[in-house]
Short mmCIF file of N, CA and C in Angstrom, two decimals:
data_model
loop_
_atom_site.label_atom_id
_atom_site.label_comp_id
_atom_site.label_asym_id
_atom_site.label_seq_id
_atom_site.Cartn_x
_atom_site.Cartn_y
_atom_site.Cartn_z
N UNK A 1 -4.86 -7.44 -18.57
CA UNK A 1 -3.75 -7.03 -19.40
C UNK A 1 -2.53 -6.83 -18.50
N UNK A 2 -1.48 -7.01 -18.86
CA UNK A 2 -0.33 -7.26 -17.84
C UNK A 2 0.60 -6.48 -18.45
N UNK A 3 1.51 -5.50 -18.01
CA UNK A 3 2.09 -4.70 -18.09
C UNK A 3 3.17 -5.52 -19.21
N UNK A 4 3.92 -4.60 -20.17
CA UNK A 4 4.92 -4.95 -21.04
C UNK A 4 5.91 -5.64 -20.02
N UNK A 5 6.42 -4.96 -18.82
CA UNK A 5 7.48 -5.42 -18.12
C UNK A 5 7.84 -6.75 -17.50
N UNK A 6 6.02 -7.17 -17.32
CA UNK A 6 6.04 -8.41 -16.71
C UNK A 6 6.04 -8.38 -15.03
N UNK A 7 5.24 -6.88 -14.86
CA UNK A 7 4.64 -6.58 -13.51
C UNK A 7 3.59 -7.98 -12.92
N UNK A 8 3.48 -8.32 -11.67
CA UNK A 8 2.68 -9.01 -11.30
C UNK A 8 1.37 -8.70 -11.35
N UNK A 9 1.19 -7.30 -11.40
CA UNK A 9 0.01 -6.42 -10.72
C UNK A 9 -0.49 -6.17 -12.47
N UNK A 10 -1.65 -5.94 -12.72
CA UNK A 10 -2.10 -5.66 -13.93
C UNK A 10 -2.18 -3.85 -13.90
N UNK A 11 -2.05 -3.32 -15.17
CA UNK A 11 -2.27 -1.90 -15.40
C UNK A 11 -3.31 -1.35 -14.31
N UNK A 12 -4.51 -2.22 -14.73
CA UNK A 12 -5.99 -1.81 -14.03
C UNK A 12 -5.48 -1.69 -12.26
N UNK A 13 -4.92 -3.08 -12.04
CA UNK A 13 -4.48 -2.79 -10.41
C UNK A 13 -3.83 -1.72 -10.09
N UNK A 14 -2.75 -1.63 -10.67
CA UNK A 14 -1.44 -0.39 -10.23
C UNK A 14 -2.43 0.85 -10.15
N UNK A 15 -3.36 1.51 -10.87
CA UNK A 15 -4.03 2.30 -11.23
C UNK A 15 -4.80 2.54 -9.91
N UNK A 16 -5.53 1.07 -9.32
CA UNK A 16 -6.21 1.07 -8.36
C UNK A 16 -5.29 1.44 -6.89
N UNK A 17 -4.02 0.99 -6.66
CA UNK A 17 -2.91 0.92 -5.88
C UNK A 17 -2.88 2.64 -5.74
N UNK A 18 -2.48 3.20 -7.01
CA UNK A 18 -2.30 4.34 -6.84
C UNK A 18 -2.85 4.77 -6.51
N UNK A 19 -4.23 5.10 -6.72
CA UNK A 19 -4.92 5.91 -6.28
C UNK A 19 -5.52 5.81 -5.00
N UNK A 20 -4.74 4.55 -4.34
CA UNK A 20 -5.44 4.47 -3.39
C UNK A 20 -4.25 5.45 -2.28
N UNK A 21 -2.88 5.20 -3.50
CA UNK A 21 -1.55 6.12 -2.60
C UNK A 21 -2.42 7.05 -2.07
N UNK A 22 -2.59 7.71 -3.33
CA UNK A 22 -3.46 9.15 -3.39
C UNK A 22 -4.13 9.82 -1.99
N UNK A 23 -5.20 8.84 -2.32
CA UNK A 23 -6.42 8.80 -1.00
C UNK A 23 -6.31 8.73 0.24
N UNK A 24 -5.41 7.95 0.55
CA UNK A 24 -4.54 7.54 1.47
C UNK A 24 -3.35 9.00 2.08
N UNK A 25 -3.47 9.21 1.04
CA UNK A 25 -1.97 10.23 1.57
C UNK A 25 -2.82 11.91 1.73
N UNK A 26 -3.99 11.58 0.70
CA UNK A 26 -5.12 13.16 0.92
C UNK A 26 -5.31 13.07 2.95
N UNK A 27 -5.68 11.52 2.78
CA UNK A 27 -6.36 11.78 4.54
C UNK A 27 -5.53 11.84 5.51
N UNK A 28 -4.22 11.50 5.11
CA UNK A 28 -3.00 12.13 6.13
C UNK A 28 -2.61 13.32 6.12
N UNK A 29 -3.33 14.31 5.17
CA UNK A 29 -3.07 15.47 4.90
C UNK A 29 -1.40 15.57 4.60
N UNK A 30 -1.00 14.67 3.68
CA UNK A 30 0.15 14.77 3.50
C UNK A 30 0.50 15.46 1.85
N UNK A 31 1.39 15.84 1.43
CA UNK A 31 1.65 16.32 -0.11
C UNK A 31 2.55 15.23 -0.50
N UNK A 32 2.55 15.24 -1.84
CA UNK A 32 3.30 13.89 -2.78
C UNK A 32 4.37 14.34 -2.38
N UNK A 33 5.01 15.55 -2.41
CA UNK A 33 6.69 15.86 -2.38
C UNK A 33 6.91 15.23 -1.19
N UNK A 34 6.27 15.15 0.51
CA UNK A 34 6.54 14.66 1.39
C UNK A 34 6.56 13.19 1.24
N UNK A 35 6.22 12.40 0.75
CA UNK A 35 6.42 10.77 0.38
C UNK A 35 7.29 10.66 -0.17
N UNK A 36 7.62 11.36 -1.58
CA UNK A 36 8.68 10.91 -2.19
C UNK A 36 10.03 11.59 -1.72
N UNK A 37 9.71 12.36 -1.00
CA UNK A 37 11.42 12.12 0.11
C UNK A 37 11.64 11.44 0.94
N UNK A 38 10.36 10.77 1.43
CA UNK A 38 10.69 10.19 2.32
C UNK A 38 10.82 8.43 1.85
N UNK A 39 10.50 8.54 0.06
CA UNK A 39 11.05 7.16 -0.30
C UNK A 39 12.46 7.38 -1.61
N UNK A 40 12.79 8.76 -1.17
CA UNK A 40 14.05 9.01 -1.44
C UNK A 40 14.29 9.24 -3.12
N UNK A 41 12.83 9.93 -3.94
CA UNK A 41 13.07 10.07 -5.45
C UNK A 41 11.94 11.37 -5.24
N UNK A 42 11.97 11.59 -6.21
CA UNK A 42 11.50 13.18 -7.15
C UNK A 42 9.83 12.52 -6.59
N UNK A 43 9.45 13.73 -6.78
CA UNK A 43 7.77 13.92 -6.63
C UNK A 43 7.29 13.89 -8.05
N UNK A 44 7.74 14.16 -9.18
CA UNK A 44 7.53 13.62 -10.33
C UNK A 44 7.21 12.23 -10.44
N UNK A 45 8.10 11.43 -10.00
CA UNK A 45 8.15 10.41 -10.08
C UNK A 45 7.55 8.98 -9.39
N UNK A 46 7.12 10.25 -8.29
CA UNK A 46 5.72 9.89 -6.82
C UNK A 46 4.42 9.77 -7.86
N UNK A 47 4.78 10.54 -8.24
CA UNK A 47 3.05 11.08 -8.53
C UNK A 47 2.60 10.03 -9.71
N UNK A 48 4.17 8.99 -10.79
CA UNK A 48 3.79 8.58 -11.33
C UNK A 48 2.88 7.22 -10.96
N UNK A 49 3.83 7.07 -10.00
CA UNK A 49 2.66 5.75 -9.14
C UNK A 49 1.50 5.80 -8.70
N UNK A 50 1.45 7.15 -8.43
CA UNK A 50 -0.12 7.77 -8.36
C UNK A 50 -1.09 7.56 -9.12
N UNK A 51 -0.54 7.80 -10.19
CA UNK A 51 -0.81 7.53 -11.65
C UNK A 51 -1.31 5.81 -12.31
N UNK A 52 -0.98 4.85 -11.54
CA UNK A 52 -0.53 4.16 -11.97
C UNK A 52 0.39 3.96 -13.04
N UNK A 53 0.90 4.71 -13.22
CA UNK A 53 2.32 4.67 -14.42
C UNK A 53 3.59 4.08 -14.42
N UNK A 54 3.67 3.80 -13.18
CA UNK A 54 5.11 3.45 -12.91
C UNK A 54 4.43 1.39 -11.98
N UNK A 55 5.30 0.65 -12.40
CA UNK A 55 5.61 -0.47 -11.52
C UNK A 55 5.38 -0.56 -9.95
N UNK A 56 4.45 -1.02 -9.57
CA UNK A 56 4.06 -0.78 -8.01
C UNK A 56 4.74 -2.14 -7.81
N UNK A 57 6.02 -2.08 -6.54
CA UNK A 57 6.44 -3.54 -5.68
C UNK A 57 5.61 -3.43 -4.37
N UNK A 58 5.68 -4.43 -3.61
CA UNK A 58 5.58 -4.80 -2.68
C UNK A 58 6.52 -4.08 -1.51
N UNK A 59 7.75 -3.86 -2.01
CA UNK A 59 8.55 -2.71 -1.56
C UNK A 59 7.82 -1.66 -1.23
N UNK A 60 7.37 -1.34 -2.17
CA UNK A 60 6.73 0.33 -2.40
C UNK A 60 5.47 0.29 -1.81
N UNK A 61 4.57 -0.43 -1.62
CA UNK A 61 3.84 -0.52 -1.03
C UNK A 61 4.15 -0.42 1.09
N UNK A 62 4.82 -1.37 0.91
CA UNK A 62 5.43 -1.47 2.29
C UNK A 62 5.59 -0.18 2.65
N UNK A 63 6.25 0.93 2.43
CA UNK A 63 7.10 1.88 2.53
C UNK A 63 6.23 2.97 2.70
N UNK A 64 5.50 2.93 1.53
CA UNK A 64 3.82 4.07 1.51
C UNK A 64 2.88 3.95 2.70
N UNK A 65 2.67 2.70 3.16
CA UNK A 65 2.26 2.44 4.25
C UNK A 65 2.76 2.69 5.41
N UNK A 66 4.41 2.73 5.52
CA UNK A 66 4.68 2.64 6.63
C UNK A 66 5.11 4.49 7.05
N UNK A 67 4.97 5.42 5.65
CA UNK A 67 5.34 6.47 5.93
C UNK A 67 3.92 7.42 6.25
N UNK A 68 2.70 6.59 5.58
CA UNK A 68 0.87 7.19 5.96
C UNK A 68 0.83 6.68 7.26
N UNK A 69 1.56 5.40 7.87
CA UNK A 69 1.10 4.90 9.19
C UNK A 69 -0.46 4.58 8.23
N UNK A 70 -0.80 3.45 7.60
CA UNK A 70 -1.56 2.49 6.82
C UNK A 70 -0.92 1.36 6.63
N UNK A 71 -2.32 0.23 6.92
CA UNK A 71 -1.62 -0.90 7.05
C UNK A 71 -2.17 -1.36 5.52
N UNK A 72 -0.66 -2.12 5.42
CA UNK A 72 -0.31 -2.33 3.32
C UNK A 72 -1.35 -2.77 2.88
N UNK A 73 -2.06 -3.62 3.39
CA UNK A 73 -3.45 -4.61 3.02
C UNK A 73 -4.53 -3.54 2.86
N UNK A 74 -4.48 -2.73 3.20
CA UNK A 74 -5.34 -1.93 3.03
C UNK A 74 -5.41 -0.73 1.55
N UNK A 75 -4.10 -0.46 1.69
CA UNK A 75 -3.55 -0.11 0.21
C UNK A 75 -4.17 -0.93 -1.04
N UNK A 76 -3.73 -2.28 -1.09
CA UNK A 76 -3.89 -3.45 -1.66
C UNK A 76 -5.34 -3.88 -2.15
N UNK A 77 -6.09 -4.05 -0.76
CA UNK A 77 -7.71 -4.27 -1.28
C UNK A 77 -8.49 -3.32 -1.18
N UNK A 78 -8.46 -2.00 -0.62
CA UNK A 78 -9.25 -0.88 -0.74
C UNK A 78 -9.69 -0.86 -2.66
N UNK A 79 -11.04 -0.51 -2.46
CA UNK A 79 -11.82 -0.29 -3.63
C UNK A 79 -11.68 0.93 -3.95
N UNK A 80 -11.66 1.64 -5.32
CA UNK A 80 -11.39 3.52 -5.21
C UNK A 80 -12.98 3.84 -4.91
N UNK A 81 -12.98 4.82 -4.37
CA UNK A 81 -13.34 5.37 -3.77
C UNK A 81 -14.52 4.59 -1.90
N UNK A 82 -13.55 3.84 -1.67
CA UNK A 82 -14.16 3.19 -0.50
C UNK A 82 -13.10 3.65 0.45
N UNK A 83 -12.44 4.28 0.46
CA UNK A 83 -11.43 4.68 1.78
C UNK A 83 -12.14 6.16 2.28
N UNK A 84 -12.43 5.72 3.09
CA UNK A 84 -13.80 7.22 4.02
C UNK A 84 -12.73 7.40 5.30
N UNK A 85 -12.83 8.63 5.94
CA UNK A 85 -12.66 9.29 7.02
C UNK A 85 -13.44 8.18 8.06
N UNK A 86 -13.05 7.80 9.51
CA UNK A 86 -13.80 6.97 10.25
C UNK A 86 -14.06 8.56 11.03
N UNK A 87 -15.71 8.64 11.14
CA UNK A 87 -15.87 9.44 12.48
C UNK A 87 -15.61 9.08 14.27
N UNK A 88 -15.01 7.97 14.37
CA UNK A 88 -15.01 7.43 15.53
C UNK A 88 -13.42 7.53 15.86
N UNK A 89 -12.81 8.82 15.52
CA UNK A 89 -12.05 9.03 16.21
C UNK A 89 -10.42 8.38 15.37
N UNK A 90 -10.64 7.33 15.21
CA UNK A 90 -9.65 6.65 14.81
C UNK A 90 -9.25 7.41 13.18
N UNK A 91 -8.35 7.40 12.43
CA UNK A 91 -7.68 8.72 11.54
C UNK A 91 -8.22 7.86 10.02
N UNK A 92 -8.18 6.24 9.89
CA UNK A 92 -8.92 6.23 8.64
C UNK A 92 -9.17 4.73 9.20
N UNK A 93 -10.59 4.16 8.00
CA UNK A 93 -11.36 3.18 7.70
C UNK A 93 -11.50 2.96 6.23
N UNK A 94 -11.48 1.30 6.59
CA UNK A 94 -11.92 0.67 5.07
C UNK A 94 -13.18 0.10 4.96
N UNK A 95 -14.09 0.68 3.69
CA UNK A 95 -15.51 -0.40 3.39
C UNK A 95 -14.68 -1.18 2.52
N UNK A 96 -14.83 -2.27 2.86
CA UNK A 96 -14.27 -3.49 2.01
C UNK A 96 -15.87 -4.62 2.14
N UNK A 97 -15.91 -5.44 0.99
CA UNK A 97 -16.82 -6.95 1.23
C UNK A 97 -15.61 -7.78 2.45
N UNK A 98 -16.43 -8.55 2.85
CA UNK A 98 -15.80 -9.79 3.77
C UNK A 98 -14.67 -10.00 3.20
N UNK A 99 -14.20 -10.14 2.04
CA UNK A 99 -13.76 -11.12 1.72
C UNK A 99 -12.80 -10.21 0.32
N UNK A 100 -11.40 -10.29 -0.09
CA UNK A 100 -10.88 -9.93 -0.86
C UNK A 100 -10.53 -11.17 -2.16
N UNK A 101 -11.02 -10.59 -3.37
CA UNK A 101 -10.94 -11.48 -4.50
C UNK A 101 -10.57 -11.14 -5.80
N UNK A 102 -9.65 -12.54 -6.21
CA UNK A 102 -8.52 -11.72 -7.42
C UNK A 102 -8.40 -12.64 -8.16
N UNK A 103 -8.70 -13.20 -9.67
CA UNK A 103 -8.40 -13.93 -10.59
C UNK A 103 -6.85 -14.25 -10.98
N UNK A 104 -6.15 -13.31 -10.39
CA UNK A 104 -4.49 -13.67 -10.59
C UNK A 104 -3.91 -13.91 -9.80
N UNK A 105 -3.47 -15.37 -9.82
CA UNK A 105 -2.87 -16.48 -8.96
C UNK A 105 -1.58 -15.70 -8.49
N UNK A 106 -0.91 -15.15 -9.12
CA UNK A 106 0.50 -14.23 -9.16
C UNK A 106 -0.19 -12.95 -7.99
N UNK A 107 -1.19 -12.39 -8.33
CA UNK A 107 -1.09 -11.30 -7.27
C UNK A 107 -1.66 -12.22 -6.20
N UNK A 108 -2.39 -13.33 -5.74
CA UNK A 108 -2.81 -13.95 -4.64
C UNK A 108 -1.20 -14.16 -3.92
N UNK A 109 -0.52 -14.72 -4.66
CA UNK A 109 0.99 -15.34 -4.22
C UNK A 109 1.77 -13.64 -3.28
N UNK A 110 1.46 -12.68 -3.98
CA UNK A 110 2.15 -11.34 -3.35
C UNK A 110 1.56 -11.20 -2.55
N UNK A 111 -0.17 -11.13 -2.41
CA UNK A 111 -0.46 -10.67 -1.27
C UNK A 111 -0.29 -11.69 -0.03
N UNK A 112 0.03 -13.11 -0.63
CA UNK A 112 0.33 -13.96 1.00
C UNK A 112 1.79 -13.51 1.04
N UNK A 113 2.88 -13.10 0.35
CA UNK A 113 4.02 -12.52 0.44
C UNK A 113 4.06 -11.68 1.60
N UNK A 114 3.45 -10.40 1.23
CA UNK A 114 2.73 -9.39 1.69
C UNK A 114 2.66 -9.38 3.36
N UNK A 115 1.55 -10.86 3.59
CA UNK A 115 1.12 -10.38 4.84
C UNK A 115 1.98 -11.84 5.84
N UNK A 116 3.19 -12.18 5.34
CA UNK A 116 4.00 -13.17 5.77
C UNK A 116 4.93 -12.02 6.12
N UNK A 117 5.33 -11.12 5.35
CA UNK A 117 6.60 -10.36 6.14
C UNK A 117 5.74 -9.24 7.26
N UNK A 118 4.44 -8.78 7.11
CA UNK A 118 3.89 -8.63 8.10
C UNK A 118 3.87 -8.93 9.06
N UNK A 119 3.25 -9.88 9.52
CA UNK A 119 3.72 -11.04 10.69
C UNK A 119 4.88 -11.22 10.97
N UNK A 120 6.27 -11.28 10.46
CA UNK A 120 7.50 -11.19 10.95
C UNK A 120 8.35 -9.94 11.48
N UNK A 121 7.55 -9.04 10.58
CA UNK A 121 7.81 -7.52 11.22
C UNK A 121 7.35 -7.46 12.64
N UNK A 122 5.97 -7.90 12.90
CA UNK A 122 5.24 -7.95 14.22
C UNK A 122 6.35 -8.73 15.17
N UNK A 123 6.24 -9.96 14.45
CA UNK A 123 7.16 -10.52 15.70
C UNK A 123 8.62 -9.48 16.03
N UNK A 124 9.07 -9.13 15.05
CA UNK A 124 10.66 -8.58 15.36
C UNK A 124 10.50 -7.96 16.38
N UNK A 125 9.39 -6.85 16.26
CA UNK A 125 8.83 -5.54 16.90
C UNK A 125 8.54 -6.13 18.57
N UNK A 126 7.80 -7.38 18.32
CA UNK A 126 7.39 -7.85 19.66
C UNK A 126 8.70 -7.97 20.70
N UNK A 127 9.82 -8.60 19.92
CA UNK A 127 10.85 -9.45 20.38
C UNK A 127 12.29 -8.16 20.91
N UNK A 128 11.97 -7.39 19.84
CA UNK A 128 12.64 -5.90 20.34
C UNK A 128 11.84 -5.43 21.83
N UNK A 129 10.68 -5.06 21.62
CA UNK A 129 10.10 -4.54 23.30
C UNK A 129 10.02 -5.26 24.14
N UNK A 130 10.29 -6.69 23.98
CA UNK A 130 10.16 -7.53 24.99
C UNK A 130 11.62 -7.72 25.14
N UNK A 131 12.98 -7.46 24.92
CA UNK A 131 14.33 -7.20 25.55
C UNK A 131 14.44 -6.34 25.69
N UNK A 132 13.65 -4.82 25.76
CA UNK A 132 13.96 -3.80 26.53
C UNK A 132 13.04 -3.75 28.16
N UNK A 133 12.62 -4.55 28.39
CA UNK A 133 11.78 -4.62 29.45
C UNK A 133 12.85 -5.13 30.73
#
């Protein structure tokens, strides 16, 4: 079922997205009010994405990730309740299958979106520390 608006992401996804905000933001020990200042709107209005209620972009994703220090793909294909604490030190882990799979050609197209500006972020990042050297 696809959102009235003509979201890419189906109800069921956003729902899944959110909650993965959620989960994601429980194991940073972070509070919703701290995200949504730091993506510059009301915690009301955090929480609706939480919710899945509100339109999840690729934007917003980006941004959630980059303020948990979580990488977006992980947001994206995490299963609810498969995002566990890693005991090995490192601050979080994903159980995921091998392999991520999606009947909507439209969200396949975002997530190669997705992990194309990834890779260009990397490079920028590379190309910045490598002229301060």
């Amino acid at each position: 079922m696809k959102e009235e608006n003509g979201s890419e992401f189906t109800v069921l996804e956003n729902k899944n997205i959110g909650r993965n905000f959620s989960a994601f933001r429980k194991l940073r020990d972070k509070k919703a009010l701290e995200v949504a200042d730091y993506l510059g709107m009301s915690e009301a209005n955090y929480t609706k994405y939480e919710r899945g209620e509100n339109k999840i972009t690729i934007d917003l994703i980006q941004k959630v990730a980059e303020f948990l220090k979580v990488d977006p793909l992980q947001i994206v294909s995490s299963q609810p309740g498969h995002v566990i604490e890693n005991l090995t030190g490192s601050p979080v882990a994903i159980q995921t299958n091998s392999t991520f799979q999606t009947t909507n050609e439209k969200q396949n197209e975002m997530m190669l979106t997705l992990m194309q500006e990834i890779v260009e972020m990397n490079k920028a990042l590379r190309k910045m520390i490598e002229d301060k050297k």
